[in-house]
CSV table of C-alpha atoms in Angstrom, one decimal:
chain,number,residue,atom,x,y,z
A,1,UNK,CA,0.0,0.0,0.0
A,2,UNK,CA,0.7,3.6,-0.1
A,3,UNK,CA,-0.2,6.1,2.1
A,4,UNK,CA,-0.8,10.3,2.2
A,5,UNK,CA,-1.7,12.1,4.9
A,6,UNK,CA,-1.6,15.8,6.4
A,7,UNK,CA,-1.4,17.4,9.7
A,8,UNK,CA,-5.2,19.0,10.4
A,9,UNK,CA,-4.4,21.8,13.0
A,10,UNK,CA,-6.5,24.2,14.5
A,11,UNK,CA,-5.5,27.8,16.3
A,12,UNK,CA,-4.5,25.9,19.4
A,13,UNK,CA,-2.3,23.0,17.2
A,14,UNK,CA,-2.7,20.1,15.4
A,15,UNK,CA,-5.9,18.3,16.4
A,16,UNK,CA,-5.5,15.1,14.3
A,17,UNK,CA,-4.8,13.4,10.7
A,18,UNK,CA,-6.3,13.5,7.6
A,19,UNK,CA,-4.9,10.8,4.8
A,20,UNK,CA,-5.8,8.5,2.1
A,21,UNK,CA,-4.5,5.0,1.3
A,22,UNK,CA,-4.2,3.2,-1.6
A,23,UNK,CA,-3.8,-0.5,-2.9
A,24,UNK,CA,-0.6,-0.2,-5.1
A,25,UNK,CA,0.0,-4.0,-5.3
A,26,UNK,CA,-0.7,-4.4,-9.3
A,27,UNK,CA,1.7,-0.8,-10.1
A,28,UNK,CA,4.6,-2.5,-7.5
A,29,UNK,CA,4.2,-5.9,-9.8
A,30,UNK,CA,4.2,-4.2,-12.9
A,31,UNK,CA,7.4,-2.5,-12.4
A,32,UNK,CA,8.9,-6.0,-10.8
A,33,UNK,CA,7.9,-7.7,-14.1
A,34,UNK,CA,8.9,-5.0,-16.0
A,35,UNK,CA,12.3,-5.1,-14.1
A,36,UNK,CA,12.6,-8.5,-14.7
A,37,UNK,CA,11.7,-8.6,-18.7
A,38,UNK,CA,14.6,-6.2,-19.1
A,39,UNK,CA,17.0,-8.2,-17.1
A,40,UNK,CA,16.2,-11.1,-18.9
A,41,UNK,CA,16.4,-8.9,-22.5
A,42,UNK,CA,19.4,-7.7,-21.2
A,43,UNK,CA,20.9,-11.2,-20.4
A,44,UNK,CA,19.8,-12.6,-23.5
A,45,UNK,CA,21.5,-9.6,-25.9
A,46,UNK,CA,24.5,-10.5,-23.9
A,47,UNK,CA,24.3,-14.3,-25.2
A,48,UNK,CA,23.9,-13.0,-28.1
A,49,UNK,CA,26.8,-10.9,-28.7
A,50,UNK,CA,28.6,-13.9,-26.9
A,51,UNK,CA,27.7,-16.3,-29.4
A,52,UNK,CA,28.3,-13.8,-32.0
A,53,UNK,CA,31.8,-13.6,-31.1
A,54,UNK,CA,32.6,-17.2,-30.5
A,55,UNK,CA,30.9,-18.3,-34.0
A,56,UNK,CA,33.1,-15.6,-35.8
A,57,UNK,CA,36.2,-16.2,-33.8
A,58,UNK,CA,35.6,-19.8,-34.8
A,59,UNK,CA,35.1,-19.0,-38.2
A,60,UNK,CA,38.5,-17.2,-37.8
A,61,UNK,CA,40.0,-20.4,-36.5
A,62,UNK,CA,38.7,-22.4,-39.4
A,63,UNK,CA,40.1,-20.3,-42.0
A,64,UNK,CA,43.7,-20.8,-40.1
A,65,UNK,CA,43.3,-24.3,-39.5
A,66,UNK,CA,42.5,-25.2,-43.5
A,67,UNK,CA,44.9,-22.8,-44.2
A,68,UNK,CA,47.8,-24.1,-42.6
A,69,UNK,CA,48.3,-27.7,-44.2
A,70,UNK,CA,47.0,-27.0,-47.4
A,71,UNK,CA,49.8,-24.5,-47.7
A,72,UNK,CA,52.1,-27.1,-46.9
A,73,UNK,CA,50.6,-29.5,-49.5
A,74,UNK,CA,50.9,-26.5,-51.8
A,75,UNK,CA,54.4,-25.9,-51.0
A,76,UNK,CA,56.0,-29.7,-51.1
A,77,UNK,CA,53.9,-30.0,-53.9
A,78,UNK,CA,56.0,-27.6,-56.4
A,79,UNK,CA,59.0,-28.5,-54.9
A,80,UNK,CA,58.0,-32.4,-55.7
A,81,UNK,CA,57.2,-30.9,-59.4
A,82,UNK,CA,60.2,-28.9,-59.6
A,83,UNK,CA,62.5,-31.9,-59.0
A,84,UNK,CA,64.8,-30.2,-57.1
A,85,UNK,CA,64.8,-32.7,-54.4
A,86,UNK,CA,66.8,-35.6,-53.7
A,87,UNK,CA,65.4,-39.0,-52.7
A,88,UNK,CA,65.5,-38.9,-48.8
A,89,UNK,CA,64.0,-35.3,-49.5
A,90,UNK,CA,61.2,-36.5,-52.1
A,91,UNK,CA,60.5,-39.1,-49.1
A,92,UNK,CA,60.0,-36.3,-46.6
A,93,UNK,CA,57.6,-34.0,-48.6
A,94,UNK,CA,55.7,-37.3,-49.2
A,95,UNK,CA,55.5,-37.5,-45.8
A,96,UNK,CA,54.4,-34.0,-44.9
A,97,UNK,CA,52.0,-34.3,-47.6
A,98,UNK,CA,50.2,-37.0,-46.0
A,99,UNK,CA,50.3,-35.9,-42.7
A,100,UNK,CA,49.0,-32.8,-43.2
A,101,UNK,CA,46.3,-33.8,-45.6
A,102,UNK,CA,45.1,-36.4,-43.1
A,103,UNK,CA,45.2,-33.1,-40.8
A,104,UNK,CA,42.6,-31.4,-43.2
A,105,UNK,CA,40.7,-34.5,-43.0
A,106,UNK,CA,40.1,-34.5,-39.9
A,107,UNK,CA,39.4,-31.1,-39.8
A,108,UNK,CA,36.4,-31.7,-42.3
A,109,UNK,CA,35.3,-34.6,-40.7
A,110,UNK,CA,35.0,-32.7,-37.0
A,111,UNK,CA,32.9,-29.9,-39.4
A,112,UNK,CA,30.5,-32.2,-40.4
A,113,UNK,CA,30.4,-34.2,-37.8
A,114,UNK,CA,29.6,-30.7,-35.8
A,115,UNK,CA,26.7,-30.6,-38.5
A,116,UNK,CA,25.3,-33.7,-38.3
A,117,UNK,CA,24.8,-33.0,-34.3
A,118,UNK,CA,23.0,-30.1,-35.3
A,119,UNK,CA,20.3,-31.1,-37.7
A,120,UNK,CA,20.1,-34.3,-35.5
A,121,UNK,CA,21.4,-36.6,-38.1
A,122,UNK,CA,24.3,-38.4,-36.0
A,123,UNK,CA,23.2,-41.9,-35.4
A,124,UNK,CA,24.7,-45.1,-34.2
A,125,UNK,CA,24.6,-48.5,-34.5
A,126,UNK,CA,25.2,-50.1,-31.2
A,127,UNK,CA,26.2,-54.2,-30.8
A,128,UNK,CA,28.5,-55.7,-27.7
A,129,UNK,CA,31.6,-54.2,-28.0
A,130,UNK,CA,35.0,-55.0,-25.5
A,131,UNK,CA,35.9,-51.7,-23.5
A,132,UNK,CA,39.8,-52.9,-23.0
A,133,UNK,CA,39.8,-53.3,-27.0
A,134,UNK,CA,38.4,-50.1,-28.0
A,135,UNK,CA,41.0,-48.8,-25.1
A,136,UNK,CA,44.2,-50.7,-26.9
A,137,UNK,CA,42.8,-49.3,-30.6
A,138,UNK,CA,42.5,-46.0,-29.6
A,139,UNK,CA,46.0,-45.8,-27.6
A,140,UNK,CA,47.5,-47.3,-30.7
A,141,UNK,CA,46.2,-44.1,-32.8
A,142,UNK,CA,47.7,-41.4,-30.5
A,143,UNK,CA,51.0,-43.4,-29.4
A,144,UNK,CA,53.2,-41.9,-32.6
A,145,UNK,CA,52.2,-38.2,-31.3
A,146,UNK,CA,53.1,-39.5,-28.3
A,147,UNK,CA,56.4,-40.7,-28.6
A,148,UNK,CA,57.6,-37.6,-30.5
A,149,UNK,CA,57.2,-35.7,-27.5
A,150,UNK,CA,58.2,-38.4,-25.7
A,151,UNK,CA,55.1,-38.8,-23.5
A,152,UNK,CA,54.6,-42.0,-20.9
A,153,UNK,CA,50.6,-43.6,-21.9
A,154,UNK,CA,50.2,-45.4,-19.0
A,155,UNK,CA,46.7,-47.9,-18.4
A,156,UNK,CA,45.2,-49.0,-15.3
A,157,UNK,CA,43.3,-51.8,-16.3
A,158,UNK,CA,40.7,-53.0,-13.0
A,159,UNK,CA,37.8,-53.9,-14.9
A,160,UNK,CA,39.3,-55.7,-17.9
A,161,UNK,CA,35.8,-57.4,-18.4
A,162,UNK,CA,33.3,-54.2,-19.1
A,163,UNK,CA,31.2,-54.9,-22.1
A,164,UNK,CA,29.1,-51.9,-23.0
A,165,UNK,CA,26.7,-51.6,-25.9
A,166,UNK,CA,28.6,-48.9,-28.7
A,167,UNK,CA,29.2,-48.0,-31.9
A,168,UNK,CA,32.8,-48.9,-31.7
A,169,UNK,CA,34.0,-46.6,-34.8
A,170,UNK,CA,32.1,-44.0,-32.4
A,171,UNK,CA,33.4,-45.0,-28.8
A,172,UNK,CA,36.9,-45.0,-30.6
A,173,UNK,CA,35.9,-41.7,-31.7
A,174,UNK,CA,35.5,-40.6,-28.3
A,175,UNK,CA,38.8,-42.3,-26.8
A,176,UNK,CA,40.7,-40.8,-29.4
A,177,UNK,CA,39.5,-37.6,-28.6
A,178,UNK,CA,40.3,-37.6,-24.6
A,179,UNK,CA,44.0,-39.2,-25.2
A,180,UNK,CA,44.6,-36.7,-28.2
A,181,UNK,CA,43.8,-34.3,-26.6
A,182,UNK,CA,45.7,-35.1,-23.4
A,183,UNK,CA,48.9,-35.5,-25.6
A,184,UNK,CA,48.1,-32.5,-27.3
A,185,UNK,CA,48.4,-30.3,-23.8
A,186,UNK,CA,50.9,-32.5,-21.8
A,187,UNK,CA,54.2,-31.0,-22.0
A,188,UNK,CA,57.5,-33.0,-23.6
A,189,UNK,CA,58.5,-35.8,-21.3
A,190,UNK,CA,55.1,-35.9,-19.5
A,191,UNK,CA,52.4,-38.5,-18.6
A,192,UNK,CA,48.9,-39.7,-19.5
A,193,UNK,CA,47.2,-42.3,-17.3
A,194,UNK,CA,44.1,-44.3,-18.5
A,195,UNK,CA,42.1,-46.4,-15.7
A,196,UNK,CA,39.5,-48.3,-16.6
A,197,UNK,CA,37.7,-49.2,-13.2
A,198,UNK,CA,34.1,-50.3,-12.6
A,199,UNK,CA,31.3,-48.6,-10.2
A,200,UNK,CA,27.9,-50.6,-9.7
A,201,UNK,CA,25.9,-50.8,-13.4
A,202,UNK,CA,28.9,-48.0,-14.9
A,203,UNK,CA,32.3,-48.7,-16.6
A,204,UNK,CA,34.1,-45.3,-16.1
A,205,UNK,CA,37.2,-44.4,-17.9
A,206,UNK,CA,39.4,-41.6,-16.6
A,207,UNK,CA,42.3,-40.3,-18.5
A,208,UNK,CA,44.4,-37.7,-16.4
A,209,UNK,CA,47.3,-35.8,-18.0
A,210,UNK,CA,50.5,-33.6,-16.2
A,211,UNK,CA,49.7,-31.2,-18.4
A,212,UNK,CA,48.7,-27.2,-16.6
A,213,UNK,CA,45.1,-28.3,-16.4
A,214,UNK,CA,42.4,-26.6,-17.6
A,215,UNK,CA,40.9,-22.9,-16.4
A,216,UNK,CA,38.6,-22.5,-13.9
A,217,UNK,CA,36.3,-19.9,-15.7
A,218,UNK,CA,36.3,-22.4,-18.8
A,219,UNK,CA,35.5,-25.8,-17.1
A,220,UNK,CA,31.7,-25.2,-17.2
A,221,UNK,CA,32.1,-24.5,-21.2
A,222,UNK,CA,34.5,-27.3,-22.3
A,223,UNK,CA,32.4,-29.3,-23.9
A,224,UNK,CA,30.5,-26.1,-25.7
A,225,UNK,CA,31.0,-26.1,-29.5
A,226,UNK,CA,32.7,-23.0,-30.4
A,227,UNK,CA,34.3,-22.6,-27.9
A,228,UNK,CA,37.9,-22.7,-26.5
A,229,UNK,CA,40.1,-21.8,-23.6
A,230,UNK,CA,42.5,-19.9,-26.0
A,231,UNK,CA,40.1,-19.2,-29.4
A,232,UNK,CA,42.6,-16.7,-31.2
A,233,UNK,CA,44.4,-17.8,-34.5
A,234,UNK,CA,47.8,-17.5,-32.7
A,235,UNK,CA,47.2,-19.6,-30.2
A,236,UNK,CA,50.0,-21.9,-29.3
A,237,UNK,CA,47.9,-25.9,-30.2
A,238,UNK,CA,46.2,-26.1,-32.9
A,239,UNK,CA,42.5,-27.7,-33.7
A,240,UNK,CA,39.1,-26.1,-33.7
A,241,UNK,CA,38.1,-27.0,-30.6
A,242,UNK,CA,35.4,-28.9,-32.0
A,243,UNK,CA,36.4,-32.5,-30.3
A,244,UNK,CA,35.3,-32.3,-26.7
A,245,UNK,CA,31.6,-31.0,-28.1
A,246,UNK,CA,31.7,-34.4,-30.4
A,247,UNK,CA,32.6,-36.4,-27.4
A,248,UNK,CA,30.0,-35.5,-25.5
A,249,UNK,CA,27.1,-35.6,-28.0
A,250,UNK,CA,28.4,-39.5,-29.0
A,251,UNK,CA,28.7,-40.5,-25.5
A,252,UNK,CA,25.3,-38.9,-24.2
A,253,UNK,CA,24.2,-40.9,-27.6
A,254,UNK,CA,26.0,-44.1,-26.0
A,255,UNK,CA,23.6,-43.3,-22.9
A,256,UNK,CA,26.6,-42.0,-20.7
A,257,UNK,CA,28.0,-38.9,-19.0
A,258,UNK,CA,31.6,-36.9,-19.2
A,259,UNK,CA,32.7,-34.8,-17.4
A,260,UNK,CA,36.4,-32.7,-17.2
A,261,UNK,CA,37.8,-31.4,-14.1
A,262,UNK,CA,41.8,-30.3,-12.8
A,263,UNK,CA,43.7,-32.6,-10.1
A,264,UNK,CA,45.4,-31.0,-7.3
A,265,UNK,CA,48.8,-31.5,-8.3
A,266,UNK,CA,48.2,-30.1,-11.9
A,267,UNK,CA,46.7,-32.0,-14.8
A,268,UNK,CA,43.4,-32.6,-16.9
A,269,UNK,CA,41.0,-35.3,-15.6
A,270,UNK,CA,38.2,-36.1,-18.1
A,271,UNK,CA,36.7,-39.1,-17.8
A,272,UNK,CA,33.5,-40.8,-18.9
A,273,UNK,CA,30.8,-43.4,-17.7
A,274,UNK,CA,29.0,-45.5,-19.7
A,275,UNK,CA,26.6,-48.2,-18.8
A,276,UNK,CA,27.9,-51.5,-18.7
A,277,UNK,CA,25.5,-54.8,-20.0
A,278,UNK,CA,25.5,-58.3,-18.2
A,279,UNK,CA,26.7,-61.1,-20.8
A,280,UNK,CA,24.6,-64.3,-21.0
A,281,UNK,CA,26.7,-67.1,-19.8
A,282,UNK,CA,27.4,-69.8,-22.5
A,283,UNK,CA,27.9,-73.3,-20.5
């Protein structure tokens, strides 16, 4: 409510009150509303201009990241034509040229990938598959990268029995992923560990680097696409940024969770829990 009221005084003083009050509850609720709609307008401009910024910082990085090894197929190319190298040199630039090619191929294949997950054409075709297998697969694919930098992959196998319904391409996918991107961010002559452990109906694999860890303020948006800790084009790793986003999408599809955190003595934990399914007994 709100109230007026005036003194009423007489030639000996005031003598009483005179006043009116009114019911102000729909004006008071009005402006709250009001208040909130332009808190919420306000909020949502500012997700706007955030995902404004990301998508064209993003489209920044994409431009770099195609850029970079198709100039390098462009370059080793000529020089292949030009024959001006020797045979140890004609086997490098063959060997650049394929690297970075597959490079751009993954590239493309994260980008549509990325668009698949957003018209809600990614599928899977799930069957039995062996955890520890998909495990061995997947360290096979990242141990060159890891031995140039001369990085330790070390497994900590106590549930080397966990069967789990998956896409296996996919679930490599995913692996892949985590231990790429743990290699990518570990520094020369660091570790990775991968335990594979069980809890209740869930097989969770963790893989923890020694790498710095990721930042606070960008834990909650790691697994956002188009978005990165560092998102410039000079930034010093590579990659669009795009993986963590794919891992999560496949492994919600799988029916599991992942999740990312920092351990106390420095390092990346990410790790991932997927339902495990009870194998008939053949006797």
């Amino acid at each position: 409510v709100e109230a007026h009221s005036i003194v009423v005084s007489n030639e000996n003083g005031p003598i009483g009150m005179r006043g009116v009050t009114m019911d102000i509850t729909a004006a008071v609720k009005a402006e709250i509303e009001r208040s909130e709609l332009l808190e919420r307008e306000s909020h949502a401009r500012e997700q706007a201009e955030e995902a404004s910024r990301l998508k064209e910082e993003f489209l920044a990085t994409v431009s770099h990241e195609l850029r970079t090894p198709l100039n390098a197929v462009v370059g080793w190319s000529r020089l292949l034509r030009s024959g001006q190298l020797d045979g140890d040199g004609t086997a490098h630039a063959v060997e650049v040229i394929e690297r970075n090619a597959a490079a751009q191929r993954q590239i493309i294949e994260d980008l549509l990938d990325v668009s698949r997950i957003i018209t809600g054409k990614l599928r899977i075709n799930t069957q039995p598959v062996d955890l520890l297998l998909i495990i061995h697969a997947a360290i096979d694919a990242v141990r060159p990268a890891a031995e140039a930098k001369e990085l330790r992959i070390s497994t900590h196998i106590e549930a080397p029995d966990s069967i789990v319904r998956a896409d296996s391409e996919r679930l490599q996918q995913v692996l892949w992923n985590l231990l790429a991107n743990a290699v990518k961010f570990t520094p020369a002559g660091g570790t990775v560990d991968l335990y594979l452990e069980r809890h209740g109906s869930l097989a969770e694999i963790r893989i923890e680097d020694s790498g710095p860890g990721v930042p606070a303020e960008f834990l909650p948006r790691i697994f956002e696409r188009f978005s990165q800790a560092d998102g410039s084009s000079t930034r010093k790793h590579g990659g669009l940024g795009l993986g963590l986003a794919i891992v999560r999408h496949l492994v919600e599809l799988h029916g599991g969770t992942v999740s990312a955190a920092n351990r106390e003595g420095g390092g990346a934990v990410l790790t991932v829990r997927l339902p495990v399914i009870v194998m008939a007994r053949v006797i």
